[in-house]
PDB file of C-alpha atoms in Angstrom:
ATOM      1  CA  MET I   1     -62.773-108.586 -29.979  1.00  0.00           C
ATOM      2  CA  SER I   2     -65.512-106.389 -30.703  1.00  0.00           C
ATOM      3  CA  LEU I   3     -66.707-103.346 -28.645  1.00  0.00           C
ATOM      4  CA  TYR I   4     -69.693-100.788 -28.342  1.00  0.00           C
ATOM      5  CA  LYS I   5     -68.883 -97.139 -29.379  1.00  0.00           C
ATOM      6  CA  ASN I   6     -68.866 -94.569 -26.561  1.00  0.00           C
ATOM      7  CA  THR I   7     -70.390 -96.941 -24.042  1.00  0.00           C
ATOM      8  CA  ALA I   8     -68.710 -97.212 -20.651  1.00  0.00           C
ATOM      9  CA  SER I   9     -67.971-100.183 -18.322  1.00  0.00           C
ATOM     10  CA  GLN I  10     -66.666-102.364 -21.166  1.00  0.00           C
ATOM     11  CA  LYS I  11     -63.660-104.483 -20.837  1.00  0.00           C
ATOM     12  CA  ALA I  12     -60.309-105.584 -23.631  1.00  0.00           C
ATOM     13  CA  ALA I  13     -59.134-109.199 -22.787  1.00  0.00           C
ATOM     14  CA  VAL I  14     -55.271-109.442 -23.775  1.00  0.00           C
ATOM     15  CA  PHE I  15     -52.539-112.504 -23.425  1.00  0.00           C
ATOM     16  CA  ALA I  16     -49.584-112.885 -21.744  1.00  0.00           C
ATOM     17  CA  TYR I  17     -47.462-115.226 -23.072  1.00  0.00           C
ATOM     18  CA  ASP I  18     -43.426-116.050 -22.893  1.00  0.00           C
ATOM     19  CA  LYS I  19     -41.814-115.736 -25.539  1.00  0.00           C
ATOM     20  CA  THR I  20     -39.060-118.080 -24.919  1.00  0.00           C
ATOM     21  CA  THR I  21     -41.761-120.877 -24.184  1.00  0.00           C
ATOM     22  CA  GLY I  22     -44.815-119.975 -24.917  1.00  0.00           C
ATOM     23  CA  ALA I  23     -46.751-120.557 -22.343  1.00  0.00           C
ATOM     24  CA  ALA I  24     -49.544-118.651 -21.038  1.00  0.00           C
ATOM     25  CA  LYS I  25     -48.233-115.982 -18.159  1.00  0.00           C
ATOM     26  CA  THR I  26     -49.573-115.904 -14.991  1.00  0.00           C
ATOM     27  CA  GLY I  27     -49.356-113.855 -12.076  1.00  0.00           C
ATOM     28  CA  ASP I  28     -48.251-110.741 -14.480  1.00  0.00           C
ATOM     29  CA  ALA I  29     -50.871-108.225 -13.609  1.00  0.00           C
ATOM     30  CA  ALA I  30     -49.065-105.960 -11.498  1.00  0.00           C
ATOM     31  CA  ASN I  31     -46.503-105.880 -14.733  1.00  0.00           C
ATOM     32  CA  ILE I  32     -48.966-105.196 -17.451  1.00  0.00           C
ATOM     33  CA  THR I  33     -49.634-101.930 -18.672  1.00  0.00           C
ATOM     34  CA  ALA I  34     -51.262-100.868 -22.190  1.00  0.00           C
ATOM     35  CA  TYR I  35     -51.613 -97.734 -24.277  1.00  0.00           C
ATOM     36  CA  LEU I  36     -54.534 -96.367 -26.293  1.00  0.00           C
ATOM     37  CA  SER I  37     -54.803 -95.049 -30.183  1.00  0.00           C
ATOM     38  CA  LYS I  38     -58.452 -93.992 -30.900  1.00  0.00           C
ATOM     39  CA  ASP I  39     -58.800 -93.292 -34.871  1.00  0.00           C
ATOM     40  CA  TRP I  40     -54.981 -93.718 -35.321  1.00  0.00           C
ATOM     41  CA  GLY I  41     -54.235 -90.597 -32.992  1.00  0.00           C
ATOM     42  CA  ALA I  42     -51.516 -90.660 -30.445  1.00  0.00           C
ATOM     43  CA  ALA I  43     -51.775 -93.181 -27.530  1.00  0.00           C
ATOM     44  CA  ALA I  44     -52.588 -92.651 -23.934  1.00  0.00           C
ATOM     45  CA  ALA I  45     -52.398 -94.637 -21.727  1.00  0.00           C
ATOM     46  CA  VAL I  46     -55.444 -96.380 -20.049  1.00  0.00           C
ATOM     47  CA  ALA I  47     -57.073 -95.698 -17.295  1.00  0.00           C
ATOM     48  CA  ASP I  48     -56.975 -98.643 -16.159  1.00  0.00           C
ATOM     49  CA  THR I  49     -53.696 -98.978 -15.587  1.00  0.00           C
ATOM     50  CA  ASN I  50     -53.042-102.440 -14.378  1.00  0.00           C
ATOM     51  CA  PRO I  51     -55.711-104.654 -16.047  1.00  0.00           C
ATOM     52  CA  THR I  52     -57.243-108.089 -13.670  1.00  0.00           C
ATOM     53  CA  GLU I  53     -56.087-112.152 -14.656  1.00  0.00           C
ATOM     54  CA  MET I  54     -59.448-113.543 -15.423  1.00  0.00           C
ATOM     55  CA  ASP I  55     -58.365-117.310 -14.116  1.00  0.00           C
ATOM     56  CA  ALA I  56     -55.066-118.255 -13.366  1.00  0.00           C
ATOM     57  CA  THR I  57     -55.847-121.880 -13.311  1.00  0.00           C
ATOM     58  CA  ASN I  58     -58.561-122.131 -16.028  1.00  0.00           C
ATOM     59  CA  MET I  59     -57.411-118.871 -18.335  1.00  0.00           C
ATOM     60  CA  PRO I  60     -53.996-118.643 -17.767  1.00  0.00           C
ATOM     61  CA  GLY I  61     -52.524-115.517 -19.320  1.00  0.00           C
ATOM     62  CA  TRP I  62     -55.341-114.331 -20.163  1.00  0.00           C
ATOM     63  CA  TYR I  63     -55.819-110.247 -18.444  1.00  0.00           C
ATOM     64  CA  ALA I  64     -58.768-107.677 -18.781  1.00  0.00           C
ATOM     65  CA  PHE I  65     -57.718-104.070 -19.120  1.00  0.00           C
ATOM     66  CA  ASP I  66     -61.453-101.880 -17.999  1.00  0.00           C
ATOM     67  CA  LEU I  67     -62.267 -99.247 -21.060  1.00  0.00           C
ATOM     68  CA  THR I  68     -63.403 -95.886 -19.893  1.00  0.00           C
ATOM     69  CA  GLN I  69     -66.758 -94.399 -22.371  1.00  0.00           C
ATOM     70  CA  THR I  70     -64.540 -91.903 -23.363  1.00  0.00           C
ATOM     71  CA  GLU I  71     -62.084 -94.902 -23.909  1.00  0.00           C
ATOM     72  CA  THR I  72     -64.372 -96.405 -26.318  1.00  0.00           C
ATOM     73  CA  ASN I  73     -65.095 -93.210 -28.620  1.00  0.00           C
ATOM     74  CA  ALA I  74     -63.785 -93.786 -31.780  1.00  0.00           C
ATOM     75  CA  GLU I  75     -64.312 -96.081 -34.609  1.00  0.00           C
ATOM     76  CA  VAL I  76     -61.341 -97.560 -34.160  1.00  0.00           C
ATOM     77  CA  LEU I  77     -58.968 -98.019 -31.003  1.00  0.00           C
ATOM     78  CA  VAL I  78     -55.728-100.250 -31.279  1.00  0.00           C
ATOM     79  CA  LEU I  79     -54.669-101.555 -27.875  1.00  0.00           C
ATOM     80  CA  ALA I  80     -51.136-101.681 -27.342  1.00  0.00           C
ATOM     81  CA  PRO I  81     -50.416-103.628 -23.728  1.00  0.00           C
ATOM     82  CA  LYS I  82     -46.805-104.639 -22.527  1.00  0.00           C
ATOM     83  CA  SER I  83     -45.074-106.088 -19.537  1.00  0.00           C
ATOM     84  CA  SER I  84     -42.189-104.927 -17.912  1.00  0.00           C
ATOM     85  CA  THR I  85     -41.399-108.746 -17.217  1.00  0.00           C
ATOM     86  CA  ALA I  86     -38.626-109.930 -19.477  1.00  0.00           C
ATOM     87  CA  ASN I  87     -39.133-112.038 -22.031  1.00  0.00           C
ATOM     88  CA  VAL I  88     -43.291-111.426 -21.610  1.00  0.00           C
ATOM     89  CA  ILE I  89     -44.843-110.351 -25.245  1.00  0.00           C
ATOM     90  CA  ILE I  90     -48.876-109.590 -25.410  1.00  0.00           C
ATOM     91  CA  ASP I  91     -49.756-108.965 -29.062  1.00  0.00           C
ATOM     92  CA  GLN I  92     -50.991-105.149 -30.173  1.00  0.00           C
ATOM     93  CA  VAL I  93     -55.004-105.908 -30.183  1.00  0.00           C
ATOM     94  CA  GLN I  94     -57.038-103.258 -33.322  1.00  0.00           C
ATOM     95  CA  VAL I  95     -61.083-103.157 -33.212  1.00  0.00           C
ATOM     96  CA  PHE I  96     -63.529-101.772 -34.992  1.00  0.00           C
ATOM     97  CA  THR I  97     -66.261-100.668 -32.705  1.00  0.00           C
ATOM     98  CA  GLU I  98     -70.241-100.398 -33.153  1.00  0.00           C
ATOM     99  CA  ASN I  99     -72.963 -98.465 -32.224  1.00  0.00           C
ATOM    100  CA  LEU I 100     -74.525 -99.556 -29.248  1.00  0.00           C
ATOM    101  CA  ALA I 101     -77.695 -96.927 -29.061  1.00  0.00           C
ATOM    102  CA  VAL I 102     -79.156 -95.686 -32.156  1.00  0.00           C
ATOM    103  CA  ASN I 103     -81.520 -93.015 -32.031  1.00  0.00           C
ATOM    104  CA  ARG I 104     -82.034 -91.658 -35.741  1.00  0.00           C
ATOM    105  CA  THR I 105     -84.785 -89.708 -37.429  1.00  0.00           C
ATOM    106  CA  GLY I 106     -85.705 -91.016 -40.600  1.00  0.00           C
ATOM    107  CA  ALA I 107     -85.056 -89.768 -44.102  1.00  0.00           C
ATOM    108  CA  VAL I 108     -88.750 -87.936 -44.164  1.00  0.00           C
ATOM    109  CA  GLY I 109     -88.100 -86.840 -40.395  1.00  0.00           C
ATOM    110  CA  SER I 110     -91.429 -88.958 -38.910  1.00  0.00           C
ATOM    111  CA  VAL I 111     -89.134 -92.429 -37.366  1.00  0.00           C
ATOM    112  CA  THR I 112     -87.195 -92.299 -34.961  1.00  0.00           C
ATOM    113  CA  ALA I 113     -86.214 -95.374 -33.101  1.00  0.00           C
ATOM    114  CA  GLY I 114     -85.804 -95.805 -29.201  1.00  0.00           C
ATOM    115  CA  VAL I 115     -89.287 -93.768 -28.453  1.00  0.00           C
ATOM    116  CA  THR I 116     -91.386 -95.620 -25.922  1.00  0.00           C
ATOM    117  CA  LEU I 117     -95.103 -96.371 -26.765  1.00  0.00           C
ATOM    118  CA  ALA I 118     -97.583 -97.054 -24.562  1.00  0.00           C
ATOM    119  CA  ALA I 119     -99.141-100.168 -24.094  1.00  0.00           C
ATOM    120  CA  ASP I 120    -102.300 -99.700 -26.315  1.00  0.00           C
ATOM    121  CA  ALA I 121    -100.940 -97.446 -28.463  1.00  0.00           C
ATOM    122  CA  ILE I 122    -101.811 -98.736 -31.414  1.00  0.00           C
ATOM    123  CA  SER I 123    -105.731 -99.566 -31.064  1.00  0.00           C
ATOM    124  CA  ALA I 124    -108.542-100.551 -33.666  1.00  0.00           C
ATOM    125  CA  ALA I 125    -109.322 -96.612 -33.085  1.00  0.00           C
ATOM    126  CA  ALA I 126    -105.939 -95.823 -34.869  1.00  0.00           C
ATOM    127  CA  LEU I 127    -106.714 -98.070 -38.099  1.00  0.00           C
ATOM    128  CA  SER I 128    -108.330 -96.362 -41.191  1.00  0.00           C
ATOM    129  CA  ALA I 129    -111.156 -97.426 -42.887  1.00  0.00           C
ATOM    130  CA  ALA I 130    -109.302 -98.522 -46.182  1.00  0.00           C
ATOM    131  CA  ALA I 131    -106.568-100.530 -43.868  1.00  0.00           C
ATOM    132  CA  VAL I 132    -109.688-102.401 -42.427  1.00  0.00           C
ATOM    133  CA  ASP I 133    -111.261-103.025 -45.909  1.00  0.00           C
ATOM    134  CA  GLU I 134    -107.798-104.427 -46.562  1.00  0.00           C
ATOM    135  CA  ILE I 135    -107.134-106.859 -43.829  1.00  0.00           C
ATOM    136  CA  LEU I 136    -111.025-108.499 -44.799  1.00  0.00           C
ATOM    137  CA  ASP I 137    -110.424-108.445 -48.233  1.00  0.00           C
ATOM    138  CA  GLU I 138    -107.533-110.438 -48.094  1.00  0.00           C
ATOM    139  CA  VAL I 139    -108.240-113.933 -49.434  1.00  0.00           C
ATOM    140  CA  VAL I 140    -108.433-116.904 -46.826  1.00  0.00           C
ATOM    141  CA  GLU I 141    -108.878-120.038 -48.064  1.00  0.00           C
ATOM    142  CA  GLY I 142    -109.229-120.720 -52.274  1.00  0.00           C
ATOM    143  CA  ALA I 143    -111.263-117.582 -53.917  1.00  0.00           C
ATOM    144  CA  LEU I 144    -113.130-116.829 -50.238  1.00  0.00           C
ATOM    145  CA  THR I 145    -112.022-113.287 -48.256  1.00  0.00           C
ATOM    146  CA  MET I 146    -111.843-112.757 -44.301  1.00  0.00           C
ATOM    147  CA  ARG I 147    -115.437-110.552 -45.208  1.00  0.00           C
ATOM    148  CA  GLN I 148    -117.316-113.626 -47.120  1.00  0.00           C
ATOM    149  CA  ILE I 149    -116.308-115.676 -44.462  1.00  0.00           C
ATOM    150  CA  LEU I 150    -117.827-113.670 -42.068  1.00  0.00           C
ATOM    151  CA  ARG I 151    -120.923-113.511 -43.964  1.00  0.00           C
ATOM    152  CA  LEU I 152    -121.012-117.369 -44.406  1.00  0.00           C
ATOM    153  CA  LEU I 153    -120.968-117.682 -41.283  1.00  0.00           C
ATOM    154  CA  LEU I 154    -122.775-115.912 -39.911  1.00  0.00           C
ATOM    155  CA  ALA I 155    -125.348-116.933 -41.940  1.00  0.00           C
ATOM    156  CA  GLU I 156    -124.845-120.855 -40.295  1.00  0.00           C
ATOM    157  CA  ALA I 157    -124.594-120.114 -36.723  1.00  0.00           C
ATOM    158  CA  MET I 158    -127.414-117.131 -36.782  1.00  0.00           C
ATOM    159  CA  GLY I 159    -129.430-117.482 -39.952  1.00  0.00           C
ATOM    160  CA  LYS I 160    -132.758-118.579 -40.825  1.00  0.00           C
ATOM    161  CA  ALA I 161    -132.445-122.235 -41.886  1.00  0.00           C
ATOM    162  CA  THR I 162    -135.039-123.992 -44.175  1.00  0.00           C
ATOM    163  CA  GLY I 163    -134.987-127.762 -45.586  1.00  0.00           C
ATOM    164  CA  GLY I 164    -133.982-129.686 -41.822  1.00  0.00           C
ATOM    165  CA  GLY I 165    -134.994-133.247 -42.087  1.00  0.00           C
ATOM    166  CA  THR I 166    -134.711-132.928 -45.468  1.00  0.00           C
ATOM    167  CA  THR I 167    -132.151-134.412 -48.041  1.00  0.00           C
ATOM    168  CA  SER I 168    -131.666-129.917 -48.848  1.00  0.00           C
ATOM    169  CA  ILE I 169    -130.800-127.477 -46.380  1.00  0.00           C
ATOM    170  CA  ALA I 170    -130.606-123.993 -47.041  1.00  0.00           C
ATOM    171  CA  PHE I 171    -129.164-120.845 -44.616  1.00  0.00           C
ATOM    172  CA  ARG I 172    -130.393-117.316 -45.173  1.00  0.00           C
ATOM    173  CA  ASP I 173    -128.796-114.324 -45.031  1.00  0.00           C
ATOM    174  CA  ASN I 174    -129.373-112.017 -42.448  1.00  0.00           C
ATOM    175  CA  ALA I 175    -132.472-109.969 -44.295  1.00  0.00           C
ATOM    176  CA  ASP I 176    -133.681-112.997 -44.961  1.00  0.00           C
ATOM    177  CA  THR I 177    -132.841-112.044 -49.530  1.00  0.00           C
ATOM    178  CA  LYS I 178    -131.013-115.092 -49.856  1.00  0.00           C
ATOM    179  CA  ASN I 179    -129.167-118.290 -49.681  1.00  0.00           C
ATOM    180  CA  ARG I 180    -125.745-118.218 -48.228  1.00  0.00           C
ATOM    181  CA  ILE I 181    -125.206-121.964 -48.255  1.00  0.00           C
ATOM    182  CA  ALA I 182    -127.269-124.302 -49.779  1.00  0.00           C
ATOM    183  CA  ALA I 183    -126.389-128.379 -49.362  1.00  0.00           C
ATOM    184  CA  THR I 184    -127.050-131.805 -49.606  1.00  0.00           C
ATOM    185  CA  VAL I 185    -127.050-134.405 -47.878  1.00  0.00           C
ATOM    186  CA  ASP I 186    -127.886-137.587 -46.798  1.00  0.00           C
ATOM    187  CA  ALA I 187    -130.181-139.088 -44.008  1.00  0.00           C
ATOM    188  CA  ASN I 188    -126.749-138.095 -41.677  1.00  0.00           C
ATOM    189  CA  GLY I 189    -126.456-134.540 -42.306  1.00  0.00           C
ATOM    190  CA  ASN I 190    -123.258-135.284 -43.876  1.00  0.00           C
ATOM    191  CA  ARG I 191    -122.710-132.879 -47.032  1.00  0.00           C
ATOM    192  CA  SER I 192    -122.681-134.251 -50.741  1.00  0.00           C
ATOM    193  CA  ALA I 193    -122.559-131.173 -52.230  1.00  0.00           C
ATOM    194  CA  VAL I 194    -122.545-127.431 -51.046  1.00  0.00           C
ATOM    195  CA  THR I 195    -123.178-124.166 -52.999  1.00  0.00           C
ATOM    196  CA  LEU I 196    -122.276-120.747 -51.348  1.00  0.00           C
ATOM    197  CA  ASP I 197    -122.794-116.728 -51.631  1.00  0.00           C
ATOM    198  CA  ALA I 198    -121.067-114.752 -49.924  1.00  0.00           C
ATOM    199  CA  SER I 199    -121.685-111.826 -52.373  1.00  0.00           C
TER     200      SER I 199
END
C-alpha cells in the first residue's frame, strides 16, 4: 500500500478474517475501528470511526477507512485496526508515504516545479542566435548540416539552372556565383554523379 503525504481523500484498506477458520469476515464494518500512529508517535483513533465494506460478494473481508489530510501528514503511518467481534483478526498496516505535489526550487534558485506557462511562452524570440546556430550546424545526413542542406535545397528549387537537355545540369547559388549542385545525367534525367558545394 502507498499513500501520498499530507493529502486528503485517500483510503486505507484492511482485511478481516476469522482466526479459527481463516475465512474472510463480511458484514463486520460496524464493529471495526482503528488507531493510527504517525512517525512512531502516540496512537489516536482515526476520524473515520468505522470503515466501509468494499464488496462482501466479490471482495469478502475487505474494508476501507477514509483518511483525512492531517492523518496522512507523516513519513510513516501505522494503522492498527481491530474488531469487537470474537475471533476476528485484522492485521496492522505500515505505510511509507510519498510526496504528491512538489514545489521545490533548484539549487541555483531559478527552477520551480509547478509554474504554469502560457502556451506561446517559448517562442522564436526566446532563442538566442547561438542556439539557432547550434540547430543549423547540426549534422543531419553524412557530413551535411541543416544550414548546408537548406542552401542546396534553395539552389535546386529557386536557383538558376544550366545544362537542361544535356548530360550535365547545374543549379546555381542565390548570388549566381557558383554551382551548388552539378549533376551528370542521362537522356531521362537520371543522375549518375553529383557534386555538391554547400559552402
